[in-house]
Amino acid sequence: MENTAKKPCVVLGVTGGIAAYKACELLRLLQKRGIDVFVVMTKNACRFVAPLTFETLSGHPVATDTFERPATWEVEHIALAKRADLFVIAPATANVLGKLACGIADDMLTTTAMATRAPLLLAPAMNTGMWESAAVQQNVQTLRARGAHIVGPASGHLACGDSGAGKLEDVEVIAARAQALLSPKRDMEGLRVLVTAGPSREMIDPVRYLTNRSSGKMGYAVARAAQRRGAQVTLLSGPAALTPPADVTLVPFTTTQELLKQATALAPQMDVVVQAAAPADYRAEEVAKSKIKKRGGEALTLRLVENPDVAAAIGAGKRPGQVLVGFAAETDDVLTNAQAKLARKRLDLIVANDVTQPGAGFDVDTNIVTLITEADTRSLPLMSKDEAAERILDRAMALREERARKA
Ligand code: CTP
């Protein structure tokens, strides 16, 4: 007889979307990876796939409604919550994301999700308009900031006839992510990591400023990933409409000069510095004390002076063994420009992306990056910023090891 006692346990929550049928395949893939799967379904999910299907595939009873079996319901969701090493919700509808973000627990799935202390992996699937709606985006951000992991959605042709983001991520990708979460890397334990993120703001007058397009999402994803992997993280953040991850030290900055001051003070104590911030290269030579008024059609000339290059300053003070990572968001000659920056700023790794490509620009949750070191250039496919953050840290850690071997 097979011994299931030591198998890691995934509680798979299935909600009511057309992609619910794909959860059957996901369950199979998880089992193939040696994982024991228990299924919880919402009422609407049962309209798409019969609980019997999941019951037969999983070899366990399927939990569907807290009040259906009054004798056991009270303990059932708690028992499942405790049993879970990981809670996966696939597909996760807009409705369930909203409930989780707001703390609503009104059925078996949401009560179990609320009670569990296991990590939460959400695979959203819905119509593009719904996915892009402010409410869903805000809920996803809230859940992410609380530590939930989001996989997908992918883009493509949707069941409703639309094309765009909202497809359930490939089940192989979800299964791989689940397995990675069950055996998380803790390879950055004890390391001190500085991450810079977000734009700077350079005042022109009391009501106007110059800035760069940057949401801060990529930097925040790196900070979250490093913290998860055991690092002690300081996040030096420009004004960003994002909730900072729990357990990182947040140091705010507004101008590039402030960033320079803070970053150069913090960098010497750091093992790894990841500079995802987008500091403005120029600032107004003089900041007007009063609001600049219109001049009846006459052109306005602003004199700008160059800001310091923060990455170059940190590069100039680089300690042996320290790994410095920079970014290069480019529109033309991406690789040539990035390679030049790698050398000029004495970086060990530069993450280049062509911001003109769909899925790689600003404000989105995905990126298409190329990791460039002195030795090689590795292009990665479109992936979530969370996934890209992991790959960037993998490369930075490999560089650290190479250094240690050579030393
Ligand atoms: N950077 C910096 N200080 C600046 C400008 C950029 O530290 N004043 C850092 C960014 O955080 C990023 C890297 O340098 O890691 C590349 O940023 P980018 O704006 O692409 O480079 P620039 O040197 O400003 O080059 P250019 O604007 O000419 O493309």
XYZ file of C-alpha atoms and ligand atoms in Angstrom:
436
model
C 0.000 0.000 0.000
C 1.136 3.497 -0.839
C 2.178 5.543 2.162
C 0.496 8.949 1.926
C 1.384 10.074 5.450
C 4.454 12.079 4.491
C 3.200 13.499 1.222
C 2.878 17.281 1.079
C -0.765 18.323 1.010
C -2.361 20.836 -1.325
C -5.904 21.967 -0.723
C -7.185 22.908 -4.170
C -10.003 25.426 -4.172
C -12.083 25.447 -7.357
C -14.381 28.382 -8.065
C -17.098 28.880 -10.639
C -15.478 29.789 -13.919
C -15.333 27.951 -17.230
C -11.667 27.112 -16.515
C -12.863 24.895 -13.632
C -12.485 21.854 -15.893
C -8.741 22.577 -16.106
C -8.499 22.090 -12.341
C -8.953 18.330 -12.992
C -5.738 18.304 -15.021
C -4.003 20.453 -12.405
C -4.992 17.969 -9.705
C -3.438 15.172 -11.783
C -0.210 17.129 -12.322
C 0.086 17.860 -8.615
C -0.403 14.174 -7.824
C 2.307 13.288 -10.370
C 4.610 15.525 -8.383
C 3.971 13.419 -5.277
C 1.420 15.781 -3.727
C -1.761 14.691 -1.960
C -4.666 16.878 -3.118
C -7.925 17.662 -1.304
C -10.544 19.643 -3.196
C -12.899 22.351 -1.974
C -15.478 23.679 -4.428
C -17.801 26.641 -4.414
C -21.449 26.109 -5.270
C -20.968 27.662 -8.704
C -17.917 25.502 -9.420
C -20.212 22.475 -8.985
C -22.250 23.753 -11.950
C -19.206 23.480 -14.203
C -17.701 20.201 -12.941
C -19.368 17.551 -10.794
C -17.778 17.082 -7.348
C -17.730 13.365 -8.133
C -15.039 14.003 -10.772
C -12.718 15.579 -8.201
C -13.684 13.010 -5.598
C -12.699 10.161 -7.930
C -9.489 11.833 -9.101
C -8.329 12.912 -5.648
C -9.443 9.821 -3.745
C -10.871 12.088 -1.021
C -14.312 13.485 -0.297
C -14.857 16.913 -1.861
C -15.874 19.717 0.464
C -18.544 21.872 -1.092
C -20.708 23.664 1.407
C -20.269 24.433 5.094
C -23.916 23.820 5.950
C -24.632 20.698 3.954
C -23.411 18.357 6.656
C -24.322 20.050 9.925
C -22.702 17.317 11.983
C -19.243 18.014 10.641
C -19.108 21.440 9.022
C -17.713 23.264 11.985
C -14.605 21.196 12.102
C -14.339 20.356 8.445
C -13.048 23.667 7.143
C -10.631 23.939 10.059
C -9.400 20.382 9.535
C -8.747 21.106 5.864
C -7.129 24.434 6.694
C -4.748 22.697 9.084
C -4.004 19.849 6.743
C -2.918 22.182 3.927
C 0.781 22.788 3.308
C -0.342 25.014 0.447
C -3.749 26.370 -0.516
C -4.210 26.753 -4.276
C -7.262 28.400 -5.803
C -7.532 27.612 -9.527
C -9.431 29.051 -11.203
C -9.853 32.057 -8.910
C -12.795 34.191 -10.061
C -13.075 37.953 -9.593
C -15.662 37.173 -6.923
C -13.392 34.996 -4.793
C -10.503 37.483 -5.114
C -12.848 40.193 -3.847
C -14.005 38.079 -0.917
C -10.477 37.133 0.098
C -9.278 40.723 -0.142
C -12.161 41.954 2.025
C -12.122 39.105 4.532
C -15.500 37.677 3.576
C -15.874 34.023 4.539
C -19.327 32.790 3.549
C -18.752 29.309 2.187
C -16.539 26.289 2.622
C -13.815 27.588 0.305
C -13.499 31.089 1.741
C -13.733 29.939 5.382
C -10.988 27.378 4.752
C -8.830 29.951 2.945
C -9.229 32.357 5.848
C -8.456 29.767 8.500
C -5.359 28.317 6.923
C -1.854 29.389 7.819
C -0.497 27.752 4.661
C 0.740 29.942 1.789
C -1.924 30.907 -0.702
C -1.435 30.522 -4.466
C -4.107 32.143 -6.623
C -4.558 31.499 -10.339
C -7.049 34.111 -11.552
C -9.172 33.427 -14.631
C -11.833 35.754 -15.965
C -12.828 38.037 -18.827
C -10.185 40.650 -19.764
C -12.403 43.579 -18.822
C -13.012 42.080 -15.394
C -9.316 41.314 -14.880
C -8.334 44.852 -15.837
C -11.052 46.478 -13.717
C -9.853 48.744 -10.926
C -11.593 46.634 -8.287
C -9.935 43.360 -9.294
C -6.532 44.997 -9.720
C -6.786 46.582 -6.300
C -7.865 43.300 -4.714
C -4.964 41.470 -6.328
C -2.592 44.109 -5.040
C -4.008 43.832 -1.521
C -3.701 40.048 -1.559
C -0.178 40.195 -2.953
C 0.887 42.672 -0.289
C -0.489 40.265 2.336
C 1.777 37.574 0.948
C -0.519 35.716 -1.465
C 1.169 34.390 -4.590
C -0.467 35.117 -7.895
C 0.170 32.990 -10.982
C -1.096 34.300 -14.312
C -3.472 35.041 -15.831
C -2.134 34.259 -19.286
C -3.246 36.086 -22.425
C -5.027 34.541 -25.366
C -8.400 33.653 -26.752
C -10.979 33.500 -23.958
C -14.083 31.330 -23.700
C -16.285 34.440 -23.856
C -14.951 35.224 -27.342
C -12.644 38.073 -26.270
C -8.892 38.055 -26.652
C -6.596 39.395 -23.968
C -5.387 38.779 -20.417
C -7.597 36.567 -18.287
C -6.906 32.981 -19.330
C -6.053 30.547 -16.558
C -2.274 30.159 -16.540
C -0.983 26.937 -18.090
C -1.652 24.161 -15.546
C 1.966 22.948 -15.844
C 3.130 26.405 -14.760
C 0.670 26.425 -11.828
C 1.818 22.957 -10.733
C 5.491 23.990 -10.927
C 4.787 27.128 -8.907
C 2.899 25.074 -6.311
C 5.807 22.695 -5.962
C 8.286 25.558 -5.628
C 6.134 27.021 -2.838
C 6.010 23.678 -1.050
C 9.791 23.550 -0.925
C 10.733 27.222 -0.862
C 14.277 28.324 -1.471
C 15.870 29.841 1.608
C 19.173 30.508 -0.120
C 19.351 34.177 0.932
C 19.182 33.553 4.664
C 21.390 36.032 6.514
C 22.063 38.183 3.437
C 21.390 41.915 3.491
C 19.667 43.128 0.373
C 18.919 46.681 -0.713
C 16.235 47.145 -3.364
C 15.417 50.500 -4.936
C 12.018 50.892 -6.592
C 9.664 53.393 -8.124
C 10.146 56.804 -9.692
C 11.738 59.936 -8.301
C 9.931 63.284 -8.324
C 11.685 66.560 -9.088
C 9.682 69.631 -8.146
C 9.359 72.472 -10.641
C 7.136 74.655 -8.476
C 4.959 73.881 -5.417
C 2.369 72.036 -7.530
C 4.284 70.448 -10.400
C 7.028 67.946 -10.793
C 9.057 65.968 -13.319
C 8.993 62.217 -13.000
C 9.583 58.949 -14.833
C 7.039 56.331 -15.793
C 7.476 53.637 -13.168
C 4.919 51.831 -11.015
C 7.513 50.288 -8.688
C 6.011 46.824 -9.295
C 9.229 45.169 -10.467
C 11.256 46.454 -7.502
C 8.549 45.498 -5.009
C 8.462 41.992 -6.547
C 12.240 41.689 -6.054
C 11.931 42.866 -2.437
C 9.177 40.301 -1.767
C 11.133 37.472 -3.381
C 14.346 38.266 -1.483
C 12.421 38.464 1.791
C 10.778 35.100 1.075
C 14.161 33.578 0.384
C 15.347 34.615 3.829
C 17.145 37.913 3.152
C 16.979 40.959 5.383
C 15.524 43.478 2.945
C 15.618 47.266 2.862
C 13.305 48.760 0.255
C 14.200 52.261 -0.832
C 11.008 53.377 -2.513
C 9.985 56.393 -4.510
C 6.321 57.443 -4.518
C 4.472 54.285 -5.590
C 0.819 53.367 -5.166
C 1.757 49.936 -3.808
C 1.511 48.380 -0.372
C 5.012 47.548 0.834
C 5.613 43.894 1.635
C 5.465 42.941 5.313
C 8.771 42.467 7.119
C 10.925 44.667 4.918
C 12.442 47.934 6.106
C 10.873 50.686 4.028
C 12.873 53.867 3.423
C 11.015 56.429 1.298
C 12.685 58.871 -1.098
C 11.289 61.567 -3.340
C 14.099 63.100 -5.390
C 17.094 61.486 -7.116
C 19.374 63.423 -4.787
C 17.596 61.923 -1.760
C 17.899 58.486 -3.326
C 21.624 59.066 -3.819
C 22.074 60.082 -0.185
C 20.131 57.130 1.239
C 21.460 54.543 -1.197
C 25.115 55.469 -0.771
C 24.689 55.413 3.026
C 23.010 51.971 2.977
C 24.894 50.205 0.149
C 28.210 49.543 1.961
C 26.440 47.224 4.472
C 24.651 45.261 1.755
C 25.513 41.931 0.143
C 23.239 42.463 -2.835
C 21.909 45.750 -4.250
C 19.111 45.635 -6.831
C 18.378 49.005 -8.408
C 14.976 48.887 -10.007
C 14.223 52.554 -9.266
C 13.673 54.975 -12.129
C 15.393 58.148 -10.911
C 14.792 61.216 -13.062
C 17.991 62.117 -14.892
C 17.251 65.860 -14.717
C 15.859 68.303 -12.194
C 14.864 71.960 -12.464
C 17.857 74.236 -11.978
C 15.673 76.364 -9.753
C 12.458 75.309 -8.057
C 9.983 78.213 -8.302
C 8.715 79.318 -4.882
C 5.252 80.136 -6.238
C 3.080 78.443 -8.814
C 4.289 79.286 -12.333
C 1.500 81.153 -14.132
C 0.547 80.944 -17.808
C 1.988 83.709 -19.990
C -0.778 84.307 -22.497
C 0.562 82.005 -25.199
C 4.259 82.707 -24.638
C 6.509 79.602 -24.455
C 7.939 78.607 -21.099
C 11.577 77.610 -20.870
C 12.663 75.382 -18.015
C 16.367 74.965 -17.394
C 17.190 71.463 -16.248
C 20.411 70.263 -14.692
C 21.625 66.690 -14.676
C 21.018 64.579 -11.602
C 23.705 62.316 -10.153
C 23.856 58.727 -11.385
C 23.083 56.712 -8.269
C 24.010 53.314 -9.707
C 27.370 54.661 -10.903
C 28.053 56.104 -7.429
C 27.282 52.756 -5.779
C 29.370 50.996 -8.437
C 32.322 53.269 -7.678
C 32.185 52.220 -4.015
C 31.622 48.498 -4.684
C 33.033 46.153 -2.050
C 34.587 42.835 -3.070
C 31.941 40.121 -2.910
C 29.069 42.563 -3.286
C 26.677 41.888 -6.164
C 25.188 44.930 -7.891
C 22.156 44.569 -10.134
C 20.737 47.331 -12.317
C 17.909 47.676 -14.809
C 17.791 49.111 -18.293
C 14.369 49.944 -19.653
C 15.022 50.768 -23.279
C 13.120 51.551 -26.456
C 15.982 51.148 -29.007
C 19.176 49.087 -29.255
C 18.188 47.356 -26.042
C 21.126 44.985 -25.633
C 23.859 47.409 -26.765
C 22.560 50.139 -24.450
C 22.219 47.723 -21.530
C 25.730 46.324 -22.002
C 27.161 49.838 -22.021
C 25.344 50.606 -18.742
C 26.608 47.379 -17.173
C 30.178 48.518 -17.730
C 29.660 52.236 -17.024
C 27.935 51.657 -13.669
C 30.190 48.730 -12.638
C 27.162 46.463 -12.310
C 27.472 42.672 -12.122
C 24.122 42.045 -13.728
C 21.794 44.229 -15.741
C 18.171 43.375 -16.408
C 17.242 44.739 -19.819
C 13.750 45.102 -21.162
C 12.259 46.595 -24.271
C 9.395 48.667 -22.911
C 7.776 48.901 -26.341
C 6.854 45.187 -26.289
C 3.371 44.211 -25.066
C 3.586 42.710 -21.581
C 6.946 44.330 -20.853
C 5.956 47.940 -20.290
C 4.892 50.010 -17.337
C 2.116 49.296 -14.846
C 1.629 45.675 -15.965
C 2.207 42.581 -13.823
C 4.395 40.874 -16.424
C 7.798 41.504 -17.939
C 10.059 40.187 -20.708
C 13.638 40.524 -19.550
C 17.142 39.697 -20.677
C 19.741 39.059 -17.986
C 23.140 40.382 -19.025
C 26.422 39.797 -17.235
C 29.968 40.322 -18.452
C 30.053 36.630 -19.396
C 26.681 36.014 -21.007
C 23.246 37.181 -22.148
C 20.123 35.159 -21.290
C 16.731 36.099 -22.713
C 13.710 34.966 -20.694
C 10.154 34.592 -22.017
C 7.156 36.681 -20.892
C 6.509 35.951 -17.229
C 4.994 37.542 -14.141
C 7.121 40.147 -12.368
C 7.180 37.785 -9.353
C 8.655 35.026 -11.473
C 11.109 37.458 -13.126
C 12.173 38.603 -9.646
C 12.982 35.004 -8.696
C 15.033 34.532 -11.865
C 16.946 37.779 -11.276
C 17.791 36.675 -7.734
C 18.773 33.180 -8.981
C 21.281 34.829 -11.326
C 22.568 37.213 -8.645
C 23.057 34.287 -6.248
C 24.876 32.270 -8.942
C 27.232 35.239 -9.447
C 27.886 35.351 -5.696
C 28.774 31.669 -5.699
C 31.077 32.071 -8.714
C 32.850 34.888 -6.888
C 33.211 32.858 -3.709
C 34.673 29.932 -5.698
C 37.223 32.207 -7.372
C 38.211 33.986 -4.149
N 19.981 54.992 -12.453
C 20.551 55.645 -11.384
N 20.620 57.001 -11.363
C 20.152 57.732 -12.384
C 19.573 57.075 -13.490
C 19.515 55.710 -13.494
O 20.952 54.976 -10.452
N 20.226 59.049 -12.335
C 19.962 53.515 -12.440
C 18.592 52.886 -12.521
O 18.097 52.578 -11.233
C 18.843 51.607 -13.326
C 20.039 51.957 -14.191
O 20.667 53.071 -13.553
O 19.229 50.521 -12.516
C 19.718 52.311 -15.609
O 18.764 53.346 -15.652
P 18.498 54.142 -17.004
O 17.529 55.245 -16.774
O 18.167 53.133 -18.064
O 19.963 54.682 -17.301
P 20.593 56.081 -17.527
O 21.993 55.987 -17.024
O 19.736 57.164 -16.999
O 20.705 56.138 -19.105
P 19.775 56.856 -20.210
O 18.739 57.643 -19.506
O 20.740 57.685 -20.979
O 19.220 55.710 -21.026
